[in-house]
CSV table of C-alpha atoms in Angstrom, one decimal:
chain,number,residue,atom,x,y,z
A,16,UNK,CA,-3.0,3.9,22.3
A,17,UNK,CA,0.0,6.5,21.6
A,18,UNK,CA,3.4,7.0,22.0
A,19,UNK,CA,5.4,9.2,24.7
A,20,UNK,CA,6.0,11.8,22.0
A,21,UNK,CA,2.2,12.2,20.5
A,22,UNK,CA,1.0,12.1,23.7
A,23,UNK,CA,3.2,15.0,24.9
A,24,UNK,CA,2.1,16.8,21.8
A,25,UNK,CA,-1.8,16.3,22.6
A,26,UNK,CA,-1.1,17.7,26.3
A,27,UNK,CA,-0.3,21.2,24.6
A,28,UNK,CA,-3.7,20.6,22.1
A,29,UNK,CA,-6.4,21.0,23.7
A,30,UNK,CA,-8.3,19.7,20.4
A,31,UNK,CA,-6.2,16.5,21.0
A,32,UNK,CA,-7.6,16.1,24.1
A,33,UNK,CA,-10.7,16.0,23.2
A,34,UNK,CA,-10.3,13.8,20.4
A,35,UNK,CA,-8.4,11.2,22.6
A,36,UNK,CA,-11.7,11.3,25.1
A,37,UNK,CA,-13.8,10.8,21.7
A,38,UNK,CA,-11.4,7.7,20.7
A,39,UNK,CA,-11.7,6.3,24.6
A,40,UNK,CA,-15.4,6.1,24.2
A,41,UNK,CA,-15.8,5.2,20.1
A,42,UNK,CA,-13.2,2.2,20.9
A,43,UNK,CA,-15.1,0.7,23.6
A,44,UNK,CA,-18.7,1.2,21.6
A,45,UNK,CA,-17.6,0.4,18.4
A,46,UNK,CA,-14.9,-2.7,19.4
A,47,UNK,CA,-11.3,-2.7,18.5
A,48,UNK,CA,-11.3,-3.8,15.2
A,49,UNK,CA,-14.1,-1.8,13.8
A,50,UNK,CA,-12.4,1.4,15.5
A,51,UNK,CA,-8.8,0.4,14.3
A,52,UNK,CA,-10.3,-0.5,10.3
A,53,UNK,CA,-12.0,2.9,10.2
A,54,UNK,CA,-11.0,5.5,13.0
A,55,UNK,CA,-7.0,4.4,14.1
A,56,UNK,CA,-5.5,5.5,11.2
A,57,UNK,CA,-7.7,8.8,11.2
A,58,UNK,CA,-6.0,12.3,12.2
A,59,UNK,CA,-7.0,15.2,13.7
A,60,UNK,CA,-5.8,18.5,12.4
A,61,UNK,CA,-6.0,22.5,13.3
A,62,UNK,CA,-5.6,25.1,11.2
A,63,UNK,CA,-6.1,28.5,13.3
A,64,UNK,CA,-9.9,28.0,14.7
A,65,UNK,CA,-10.9,25.2,12.6
A,66,UNK,CA,-10.6,21.6,13.4
A,67,UNK,CA,-10.8,18.6,11.1
A,68,UNK,CA,-11.2,14.7,11.3
A,69,UNK,CA,-8.9,13.7,8.5
A,70,UNK,CA,-10.0,9.9,7.2
A,71,UNK,CA,-7.2,7.7,5.8
A,72,UNK,CA,-9.1,7.4,2.7
A,73,UNK,CA,-12.4,8.5,0.9
A,74,UNK,CA,-14.1,5.3,1.8
A,75,UNK,CA,-13.1,5.4,5.1
A,76,UNK,CA,-14.4,9.2,5.4
A,77,UNK,CA,-17.6,7.9,3.8
A,78,UNK,CA,-17.9,5.2,6.4
A,79,UNK,CA,-17.4,7.3,9.2
A,80,UNK,CA,-20.2,10.0,8.0
A,81,UNK,CA,-22.6,6.9,8.0
A,82,UNK,CA,-22.0,5.1,10.5
A,83,UNK,CA,-20.3,7.0,13.6
A,84,UNK,CA,-20.4,10.7,12.6
A,85,UNK,CA,-23.5,11.6,14.5
A,86,UNK,CA,-22.0,9.5,18.0
A,87,UNK,CA,-18.7,11.5,17.1
A,88,UNK,CA,-20.4,14.7,17.0
A,89,UNK,CA,-22.2,13.8,20.2
A,90,UNK,CA,-19.2,13.0,22.2
A,91,UNK,CA,-16.9,16.2,20.9
A,92,UNK,CA,-19.6,18.6,22.1
A,93,UNK,CA,-19.6,16.6,25.2
A,94,UNK,CA,-15.7,17.3,25.7
A,95,UNK,CA,-15.1,20.5,23.9
A,96,UNK,CA,-15.5,23.3,26.2
A,97,UNK,CA,-14.4,26.1,23.3
A,98,UNK,CA,-17.5,24.2,21.5
A,99,UNK,CA,-15.4,24.2,18.2
A,100,UNK,CA,-17.1,22.9,14.9
A,101,UNK,CA,-15.7,19.5,13.9
A,102,UNK,CA,-15.4,18.9,10.1
A,103,UNK,CA,-14.7,15.5,8.3
A,104,UNK,CA,-12.7,15.3,5.0
A,105,UNK,CA,-10.4,12.7,3.4
A,106,UNK,CA,-6.3,12.8,3.3
A,107,UNK,CA,-6.7,13.7,-0.3
A,108,UNK,CA,-9.1,16.4,0.0
A,109,UNK,CA,-6.9,18.2,2.7
A,110,UNK,CA,-3.7,17.4,0.4
A,111,UNK,CA,-5.3,18.8,-2.6
A,112,UNK,CA,-6.6,21.7,-1.1
A,113,UNK,CA,-3.3,22.7,1.2
A,114,UNK,CA,-0.7,20.3,0.3
A,115,UNK,CA,2.1,22.7,1.4
A,116,UNK,CA,0.4,24.7,4.5
A,117,UNK,CA,-1.7,22.2,6.4
A,118,UNK,CA,0.3,20.0,8.9
A,119,UNK,CA,-0.9,17.2,10.9
A,120,UNK,CA,-1.1,18.1,14.6
A,121,UNK,CA,-2.7,15.0,16.4
A,122,UNK,CA,-3.2,11.3,15.6
A,123,UNK,CA,-5.2,8.5,16.8
A,124,UNK,CA,-2.2,6.7,17.3
A,125,UNK,CA,1.3,6.7,17.0
A,126,UNK,CA,1.9,4.9,13.7
A,127,UNK,CA,-0.9,6.8,11.9
A,128,UNK,CA,0.8,10.2,13.4
A,129,UNK,CA,3.9,9.4,11.3
A,130,UNK,CA,2.0,8.1,8.5
A,131,UNK,CA,-0.6,11.0,8.3
A,132,UNK,CA,2.3,13.4,9.0
A,133,UNK,CA,4.6,11.9,6.2
A,134,UNK,CA,1.8,12.5,3.7
A,135,UNK,CA,0.3,15.8,4.8
A,136,UNK,CA,3.2,18.0,5.2
A,137,UNK,CA,6.3,16.1,4.2
A,138,UNK,CA,9.7,17.4,4.1
A,139,UNK,CA,9.9,16.9,0.2
A,140,UNK,CA,13.6,16.5,-1.3
A,141,UNK,CA,13.4,19.6,-3.6
A,142,UNK,CA,15.3,19.1,-6.9
A,143,UNK,CA,15.7,22.7,-7.4
A,144,UNK,CA,17.2,23.3,-4.1
A,145,UNK,CA,19.7,20.8,-4.4
A,146,UNK,CA,20.7,20.4,-8.4
A,147,UNK,CA,24.2,19.0,-7.7
A,148,UNK,CA,22.2,16.2,-5.2
A,149,UNK,CA,19.5,15.7,-8.1
A,150,UNK,CA,21.9,15.3,-10.6
A,151,UNK,CA,23.9,12.8,-8.7
A,152,UNK,CA,20.6,10.8,-7.8
A,153,UNK,CA,19.7,10.5,-11.3
A,154,UNK,CA,23.3,9.4,-12.5
A,155,UNK,CA,23.0,6.7,-10.1
A,156,UNK,CA,19.6,5.8,-11.7
A,157,UNK,CA,17.1,7.0,-9.0
A,158,UNK,CA,13.5,8.2,-10.0
A,159,UNK,CA,12.1,11.2,-8.7
A,160,UNK,CA,8.5,10.2,-8.3
A,161,UNK,CA,9.7,7.7,-6.0
A,162,UNK,CA,9.6,9.6,-2.5
A,163,UNK,CA,8.6,8.9,0.8
A,164,UNK,CA,6.0,11.8,0.6
A,165,UNK,CA,4.5,9.5,-2.1
A,166,UNK,CA,4.9,6.1,-0.5
A,167,UNK,CA,1.5,5.0,1.2
A,168,UNK,CA,1.7,3.5,4.2
A,169,UNK,CA,-0.8,1.0,5.5
A,170,UNK,CA,-0.6,-2.0,7.8
A,171,UNK,CA,1.2,-4.4,5.5
A,172,UNK,CA,4.3,-1.9,5.3
A,173,UNK,CA,4.1,0.5,7.7
A,174,UNK,CA,7.3,-1.3,10.0
A,175,UNK,CA,9.3,-1.2,6.5
A,176,UNK,CA,8.5,2.1,6.1
A,177,UNK,CA,9.7,3.4,9.8
A,178,UNK,CA,13.0,1.2,9.6
A,179,UNK,CA,13.5,2.9,6.0
A,180,UNK,CA,12.9,6.9,7.4
A,181,UNK,CA,15.0,5.6,10.5
A,182,UNK,CA,18.0,4.6,8.4
A,183,UNK,CA,17.3,7.7,5.9
A,184,UNK,CA,18.5,9.8,8.8
A,185,UNK,CA,21.6,8.2,9.4
A,186,UNK,CA,21.2,7.9,12.8
A,187,UNK,CA,23.0,5.4,15.1
A,188,UNK,CA,22.1,2.6,16.6
A,189,UNK,CA,20.3,0.9,13.4
A,190,UNK,CA,20.6,-2.6,12.2
A,191,UNK,CA,22.9,-3.4,9.4
A,192,UNK,CA,22.5,-4.8,6.8
A,193,UNK,CA,18.5,-4.0,6.5
A,194,UNK,CA,16.9,-6.2,4.0
A,195,UNK,CA,13.1,-5.3,2.4
A,196,UNK,CA,11.4,-8.4,1.2
A,197,UNK,CA,8.2,-8.8,-0.7
A,198,UNK,CA,6.3,-9.8,-3.5
A,199,UNK,CA,6.9,-8.2,-6.9
A,200,UNK,CA,5.5,-4.5,-7.4
A,201,UNK,CA,4.5,-3.6,-3.7
A,202,UNK,CA,7.0,-0.6,-3.2
A,203,UNK,CA,10.3,-2.2,-2.3
A,204,UNK,CA,11.8,-0.1,-5.2
A,205,UNK,CA,9.9,2.9,-4.0
A,206,UNK,CA,11.2,2.3,-0.8
A,207,UNK,CA,14.6,2.0,-1.5
A,208,UNK,CA,14.7,5.2,-3.7
A,209,UNK,CA,12.8,7.0,-1.3
A,210,UNK,CA,15.6,6.2,1.3
A,211,UNK,CA,18.2,7.3,-1.0
A,212,UNK,CA,16.7,10.6,-1.7
A,213,UNK,CA,16.4,11.5,1.6
A,214,UNK,CA,19.8,10.0,2.9
A,215,UNK,CA,21.5,12.5,0.4
A,216,UNK,CA,19.3,15.3,1.5
A,217,UNK,CA,20.0,15.2,5.3
A,218,UNK,CA,23.8,14.6,4.7
A,219,UNK,CA,24.6,16.0,1.3
A,220,UNK,CA,28.5,15.2,2.1
A,221,UNK,CA,27.7,11.1,2.8
A,222,UNK,CA,28.2,8.9,0.0
A,223,UNK,CA,25.2,7.2,-1.3
A,224,UNK,CA,25.6,4.3,-4.0
A,225,UNK,CA,22.4,2.7,-5.4
A,226,UNK,CA,22.4,0.0,-7.6
A,227,UNK,CA,20.3,-3.0,-9.1
A,228,UNK,CA,21.7,-6.3,-8.4
A,229,UNK,CA,21.6,-7.2,-12.2
A,230,UNK,CA,24.0,-3.9,-12.8
A,231,UNK,CA,26.1,-4.9,-9.5
A,232,UNK,CA,26.7,-8.0,-11.9
A,233,UNK,CA,27.1,-6.7,-14.9
A,234,UNK,CA,29.7,-4.4,-14.0
A,235,UNK,CA,31.6,-6.7,-11.7
A,236,UNK,CA,31.8,-9.0,-15.0
A,237,UNK,CA,33.0,-5.8,-17.2
A,238,UNK,CA,35.7,-5.0,-14.5
A,239,UNK,CA,37.0,-8.9,-14.4
A,240,UNK,CA,37.4,-8.5,-18.1
A,241,UNK,CA,39.3,-5.2,-18.2
A,242,UNK,CA,41.0,-6.4,-15.0
A,243,UNK,CA,39.9,-3.2,-13.0
A,244,UNK,CA,38.2,-5.2,-10.1
A,245,UNK,CA,40.5,-3.0,-7.8
A,246,UNK,CA,38.8,0.2,-9.1
A,247,UNK,CA,35.4,-1.5,-8.7
A,248,UNK,CA,36.1,-2.6,-4.9
A,249,UNK,CA,37.0,0.9,-4.2
A,250,UNK,CA,34.1,2.4,-5.6
A,251,UNK,CA,31.6,0.4,-3.7
A,252,UNK,CA,33.7,0.3,-0.6
A,253,UNK,CA,33.9,3.9,0.1
A,254,UNK,CA,30.0,4.3,-0.1
A,255,UNK,CA,28.6,5.3,3.3
A,256,UNK,CA,25.6,4.0,2.3
A,257,UNK,CA,25.5,0.8,-0.4
A,258,UNK,CA,21.5,0.3,-1.7
A,259,UNK,CA,21.4,-2.9,-3.9
A,260,UNK,CA,17.8,-3.6,-5.4
A,261,UNK,CA,16.7,-7.4,-6.5
A,262,UNK,CA,19.3,-8.9,-4.6
A,263,UNK,CA,18.1,-12.5,-5.1
A,264,UNK,CA,19.0,-11.8,-9.2
A,265,UNK,CA,22.6,-12.6,-7.9
A,266,UNK,CA,21.9,-16.3,-6.4
A,267,UNK,CA,23.1,-18.7,-8.2
A,268,UNK,CA,26.2,-16.8,-9.6
A,269,UNK,CA,29.2,-17.7,-7.8
A,270,UNK,CA,32.0,-14.8,-8.4
A,271,UNK,CA,29.2,-12.2,-8.1
A,272,UNK,CA,27.9,-13.3,-4.7
A,273,UNK,CA,31.4,-14.2,-3.6
A,274,UNK,CA,32.2,-10.6,-4.4
A,275,UNK,CA,29.2,-9.2,-3.0
A,276,UNK,CA,30.1,-10.9,0.3
A,277,UNK,CA,33.1,-9.5,0.7
A,278,UNK,CA,31.8,-6.1,-0.2
A,279,UNK,CA,29.0,-6.4,2.7
A,280,UNK,CA,31.6,-7.7,5.2
A,281,UNK,CA,34.0,-4.8,4.6
A,282,UNK,CA,31.1,-2.3,4.5
A,283,UNK,CA,29.4,-3.3,8.1
A,284,UNK,CA,32.5,-4.2,9.9
A,285,UNK,CA,33.6,-0.3,8.8
A,286,UNK,CA,30.5,1.0,10.2
A,287,UNK,CA,29.1,2.0,6.5
A,288,UNK,CA,25.0,1.0,5.5
A,289,UNK,CA,23.9,-1.6,3.9
A,290,UNK,CA,20.4,-1.9,2.4
A,291,UNK,CA,18.8,-4.7,-0.1
A,292,UNK,CA,16.0,-5.6,-1.0
A,293,UNK,CA,14.6,-9.1,-2.5
A,294,UNK,CA,11.4,-10.7,-3.4
A,295,UNK,CA,11.5,-13.3,-0.7
A,296,UNK,CA,13.2,-13.7,2.6
A,297,UNK,CA,17.1,-14.4,2.4
A,298,UNK,CA,16.4,-17.8,4.4
A,299,UNK,CA,14.0,-18.7,1.0
A,300,UNK,CA,16.9,-18.1,-1.9
A,301,UNK,CA,18.2,-21.4,-1.6
A,302,UNK,CA,20.0,-20.7,-4.5
A,303,UNK,CA,22.6,-17.8,-2.7
A,304,UNK,CA,25.6,-18.7,-1.0
A,305,UNK,CA,24.9,-19.9,2.6
A,306,UNK,CA,27.6,-17.4,4.0
A,307,UNK,CA,26.1,-14.8,1.9
A,308,UNK,CA,22.5,-15.5,2.8
A,309,UNK,CA,23.7,-15.8,6.4
A,310,UNK,CA,25.1,-12.3,6.6
A,311,UNK,CA,21.7,-11.1,5.4
A,312,UNK,CA,19.8,-12.6,7.8
A,313,UNK,CA,21.8,-11.3,10.6
A,314,UNK,CA,20.9,-7.6,10.3
A,315,UNK,CA,17.2,-6.6,10.1
A,316,UNK,CA,15.2,-8.4,7.7
A,317,UNK,CA,11.7,-6.3,6.8
A,318,UNK,CA,8.9,-7.8,5.3
A,319,UNK,CA,6.4,-6.2,3.4
A,320,UNK,CA,3.2,-7.7,2.6
A,321,UNK,CA,0.5,-7.6,-0.3
A,322,UNK,CA,-2.0,-4.0,0.1
A,323,UNK,CA,-5.1,-4.9,1.8
A,324,UNK,CA,-8.0,-3.5,0.4
A,325,UNK,CA,-7.7,-0.3,2.5
A,326,UNK,CA,-4.4,0.4,1.3
A,327,UNK,CA,-5.1,-0.1,-2.1
A,328,UNK,CA,-7.7,2.0,-2.0
A,329,UNK,CA,-5.2,4.7,-0.2
A,330,UNK,CA,-3.1,4.1,-2.9
A,331,UNK,CA,-5.7,4.4,-5.5
A,332,UNK,CA,-6.5,8.2,-3.9
A,333,UNK,CA,-2.8,9.2,-4.0
A,334,UNK,CA,-2.4,8.1,-7.8
A,335,UNK,CA,-5.6,10.2,-8.5
A,336,UNK,CA,-4.2,13.1,-6.9
A,337,UNK,CA,-1.2,13.1,-8.6
A,338,UNK,CA,-2.8,13.0,-11.9
A,339,UNK,CA,-5.5,15.5,-11.0
A,340,UNK,CA,-2.4,17.6,-10.3
A,341,UNK,CA,-0.7,17.3,-13.7
A,342,UNK,CA,-3.9,17.1,-16.0
A,343,UNK,CA,-5.0,20.4,-14.0
A,344,UNK,CA,-8.7,18.5,-12.7
A,345,UNK,CA,-10.5,17.6,-9.3
A,346,UNK,CA,-9.1,14.5,-8.4
A,347,UNK,CA,-12.1,12.9,-8.0
A,348,UNK,CA,-13.8,9.5,-8.8
A,349,UNK,CA,-17.1,7.5,-7.8
A,350,UNK,CA,-16.5,5.2,-4.9
A,351,UNK,CA,-17.6,2.2,-7.1
A,352,UNK,CA,-15.3,2.5,-10.0
A,353,UNK,CA,-12.5,2.7,-6.9
A,354,UNK,CA,-13.7,0.0,-5.2
A,355,UNK,CA,-13.7,-2.1,-8.4
A,356,UNK,CA,-10.1,-1.5,-9.1
A,357,UNK,CA,-9.0,-2.1,-5.7
A,358,UNK,CA,-11.0,-5.4,-5.5
A,359,UNK,CA,-9.6,-6.3,-9.2
A,360,UNK,CA,-6.1,-5.5,-9.4
A,361,UNK,CA,-4.9,-7.2,-5.8
A,362,UNK,CA,-1.5,-8.9,-7.1
A,363,UNK,CA,0.5,-5.6,-7.6
A,364,UNK,CA,0.5,-2.0,-6.9
A,365,UNK,CA,1.9,-1.6,-10.4
A,366,UNK,CA,-0.8,-2.9,-11.8
A,367,UNK,CA,-3.3,-1.1,-9.7
A,368,UNK,CA,-1.9,2.3,-10.7
A,369,UNK,CA,-1.7,1.1,-14.2
A,370,UNK,CA,-5.4,0.4,-14.4
A,371,UNK,CA,-6.1,3.9,-13.0
A,372,UNK,CA,-3.7,5.6,-15.5
A,373,UNK,CA,-5.8,3.8,-18.3
A,374,UNK,CA,-8.6,5.4,-17.2
A,375,UNK,CA,-7.6,8.9,-16.7
A,376,UNK,CA,-5.9,8.9,-20.5
A,377,UNK,CA,-8.8,7.7,-21.6
A,378,UNK,CA,-11.5,10.3,-20.5
A,379,UNK,CA,-8.8,12.7,-18.6
A,380,UNK,CA,-10.7,15.1,-16.3
A,381,UNK,CA,-14.1,13.2,-16.6
A,382,UNK,CA,-12.8,10.3,-14.8
A,383,UNK,CA,-15.2,12.0,-12.0
A,384,UNK,CA,-18.3,11.1,-14.3
A,385,UNK,CA,-17.1,7.5,-15.5
A,386,UNK,CA,-19.7,5.1,-14.5
A,387,UNK,CA,-18.5,1.7,-13.0
A,388,UNK,CA,-19.8,0.0,-16.6
A,389,UNK,CA,-17.8,2.5,-18.7
A,390,UNK,CA,-14.6,1.5,-16.4
A,391,UNK,CA,-14.9,-2.2,-17.2
A,392,UNK,CA,-15.5,-1.9,-20.7
A,393,UNK,CA,-12.8,0.5,-20.9
A,394,UNK,CA,-10.3,-1.9,-19.0
A,395,UNK,CA,-11.9,-5.3,-20.5
A,396,UNK,CA,-8.8,-5.6,-22.9
A,397,UNK,CA,-6.4,-5.5,-20.2
A,398,UNK,CA,-8.4,-7.7,-17.6
A,399,UNK,CA,-9.0,-10.5,-20.3
A,400,UNK,CA,-5.1,-10.8,-21.1
A,401,UNK,CA,-4.1,-10.6,-17.4
A,402,UNK,CA,-6.7,-12.6,-15.8
A,403,UNK,CA,-7.0,-16.2,-16.0
A,404,UNK,CA,-10.1,-17.7,-16.5
A,405,UNK,CA,-12.4,-18.5,-13.5
A,406,UNK,CA,-15.8,-20.0,-13.8
A,407,UNK,CA,-18.8,-20.1,-11.4
A,408,UNK,CA,-18.3,-23.5,-10.5
A,409,UNK,CA,-14.8,-22.6,-9.2
A,410,UNK,CA,-16.3,-19.8,-7.4
A,411,UNK,CA,-18.3,-21.9,-5.7
A,412,UNK,CA,-16.1,-24.7,-4.6
A,413,UNK,CA,-13.3,-21.9,-3.3
A,414,UNK,CA,-16.5,-20.1,-1.1
A,415,UNK,CA,-17.7,-23.3,0.2
A,416,UNK,CA,-14.2,-24.8,1.2
A,417,UNK,CA,-13.6,-21.2,2.8
A,418,UNK,CA,-16.7,-21.4,4.9
A,419,UNK,CA,-16.6,-24.9,5.1
A,420,UNK,CA,-19.8,-25.5,3.6
A,421,UNK,CA,-20.5,-28.1,0.9
A,422,UNK,CA,-20.8,-26.7,-2.9
A,423,UNK,CA,-24.5,-28.1,-2.7
A,424,UNK,CA,-25.4,-25.6,0.1
A,425,UNK,CA,-24.8,-22.5,-2.1
A,426,UNK,CA,-27.1,-23.5,-4.7
A,427,UNK,CA,-29.8,-25.1,-2.4
A,428,UNK,CA,-33.2,-23.2,-1.1
A,429,UNK,CA,-31.3,-22.6,2.9
A,430,UNK,CA,-31.5,-19.4,4.1
A,431,UNK,CA,-29.4,-19.6,7.2
A,432,UNK,CA,-27.2,-16.5,7.4
A,433,UNK,CA,-24.5,-19.2,7.7
A,434,UNK,CA,-25.0,-20.3,4.3
A,435,UNK,CA,-27.2,-17.2,2.7
A,436,UNK,CA,-23.8,-15.0,3.5
A,437,UNK,CA,-21.7,-17.0,1.7
A,438,UNK,CA,-24.2,-17.6,-1.4
A,439,UNK,CA,-24.0,-14.1,-1.3
A,440,UNK,CA,-20.1,-13.7,-1.4
A,441,UNK,CA,-20.3,-16.2,-4.1
A,442,UNK,CA,-22.5,-14.1,-6.0
A,443,UNK,CA,-20.5,-11.1,-6.2
A,444,UNK,CA,-17.4,-12.9,-6.8
A,445,UNK,CA,-19.0,-14.1,-9.7
A,446,UNK,CA,-20.1,-10.9,-11.3
A,447,UNK,CA,-16.8,-9.3,-10.3
A,448,UNK,CA,-14.7,-12.0,-12.1
A,449,UNK,CA,-16.7,-14.1,-14.9
A,450,UNK,CA,-18.1,-12.3,-17.9
A,451,UNK,CA,-21.4,-14.2,-17.0
A,452,UNK,CA,-24.9,-11.6,-16.8
A,453,UNK,CA,-26.7,-11.7,-14.0
A,454,UNK,CA,-29.6,-14.1,-15.2
A,455,UNK,CA,-26.9,-16.6,-16.2
A,456,UNK,CA,-25.4,-16.2,-12.6
A,457,UNK,CA,-28.5,-16.8,-11.2
A,458,UNK,CA,-29.5,-20.0,-12.9
A,459,UNK,CA,-25.9,-21.5,-11.7
A,460,UNK,CA,-27.2,-20.6,-7.7
A,461,UNK,CA,-30.3,-22.8,-7.7
A,462,UNK,CA,-32.1,-21.1,-10.5
A,463,UNK,CA,-32.5,-17.8,-8.7
A,464,UNK,CA,-34.0,-14.1,-10.3
A,465,UNK,CA,-31.1,-11.9,-11.5
A,466,UNK,CA,-32.5,-10.0,-9.0
A,467,UNK,CA,-31.7,-11.8,-6.2
A,468,UNK,CA,-27.7,-12.0,-7.7
A,469,UNK,CA,-28.1,-8.2,-7.8
A,470,UNK,CA,-29.2,-8.0,-4.1
A,471,UNK,CA,-26.3,-10.3,-3.3
A,472,UNK,CA,-24.0,-7.8,-5.1
A,473,UNK,CA,-25.1,-4.7,-3.7
A,474,UNK,CA,-25.4,-6.4,-0.1
A,475,UNK,CA,-21.5,-7.3,-0.4
A,476,UNK,CA,-20.5,-4.1,-1.6
A,477,UNK,CA,-22.0,-2.4,1.7
A,478,UNK,CA,-20.8,-4.8,3.8
A,479,UNK,CA,-17.0,-4.7,2.5
A,480,UNK,CA,-17.2,-1.0,4.1
A,481,UNK,CA,-19.2,-1.8,7.3
A,482,UNK,CA,-17.5,-5.5,8.1
A,483,UNK,CA,-13.6,-5.7,8.4
A,484,UNK,CA,-14.4,-9.6,8.5
A,485,UNK,CA,-16.4,-9.7,5.0
A,486,UNK,CA,-13.5,-7.1,3.4
A,487,UNK,CA,-10.7,-10.0,4.6
A,488,UNK,CA,-13.1,-12.8,3.3
A,489,UNK,CA,-13.4,-11.2,0.1
A,490,UNK,CA,-9.9,-10.4,-0.4
A,491,UNK,CA,-8.8,-13.8,0.6
A,492,UNK,CA,-11.3,-15.1,-1.8
A,493,UNK,CA,-9.9,-13.0,-4.9
A,494,UNK,CA,-6.3,-14.3,-4.3
A,495,UNK,CA,-7.0,-18.2,-4.0
A,496,UNK,CA,-9.4,-17.6,-7.4
A,497,UNK,CA,-6.5,-15.5,-9.0
A,498,UNK,CA,-3.9,-17.8,-8.2
């Protein structure tokens, strides 16, 4: 369950040993999937005589409190000879209370250890401590807010996150080049910026060059026009680390691809480092020159998948914490509001954060008192202009196909769980992504009463937090319906 480094740390940390014994029993009793979903990214923190279990998100904290806390308390008491009290908080609560003083000591897994330590006690690149490097970073076009400590890691991006941090240390044994690829709006630019800031902090004497592929192209074209190609080549080939964002932009541009190819070869052969991002794997960029595509594939290609629901909730909590620090209010919002945002904005982290920005801009510090209906009203113009129309009929057909049923089954009187649960999922979806009222939804499901629909909506909301399989089904169906 743990790497050698984490295991070694735990040997010297009695609380860690207690937590390890507790986890062994919990994993057996809860099952691998449930344990991994809710406790797999939890971390144990010690501050003096105080011990706290820190859940990855507020939603995970609430699930642990409802479904596992009593058992955790029993196991902790059995295994802790010092009889210490164990508290439970979310990562955001701990960060908000003491962002600079609390360090993570033990994680429930090696991956979780890296993720939690990175967010709880980060080695932040301090602008004031290195003004020259900060000015250089801004001249390169780097954004201050994109740092490793503000990047929320999860199953869909944790490998890319670990690779980026490794490259930023200038360690030997890295793959070259490294290509991060994934959908628009899921953190590639954030990761590249964070890598650049960290690399400059670790080795101020090294030369870091950051460019978007569009800027690479326009600068190269201007160099051709001004007969300054030698200066252009020297500028890039003297870099110790070259970072190019959105490299797919050069596809189809013959001369630009040729220049990028020779630049890549020169840097790699000289032992310099190259990191790029793309919206898809190099193998899928068919318009790219085969030699260039082949050399991009020869290094390490890291995919970044769309964020799952747990990660989206973590991103929202981190964003709310940032907004709260800027606006001087407590980082709190109703769980149903956060869950609505996580379920509605699944296609892009930028859209997800933008929706939260809109709510905070409208109500400020009163976001903690904002109800779900009020949040939906505020966001309705945004929702209507960004979401294609989905009908209840389409929802029924999609859900039936997903569960291997007929559409008629969902509007029938059948009450077997194999039909009733998909019917509840379909009702929940209808409430989330159509403008139909509860009575209208009920009529379209075989003339059922609005209270039946309300019960279905509440039941699926509860199951999403308890059952990873239901959460995955809902996530997949939302993506299918929204195209």
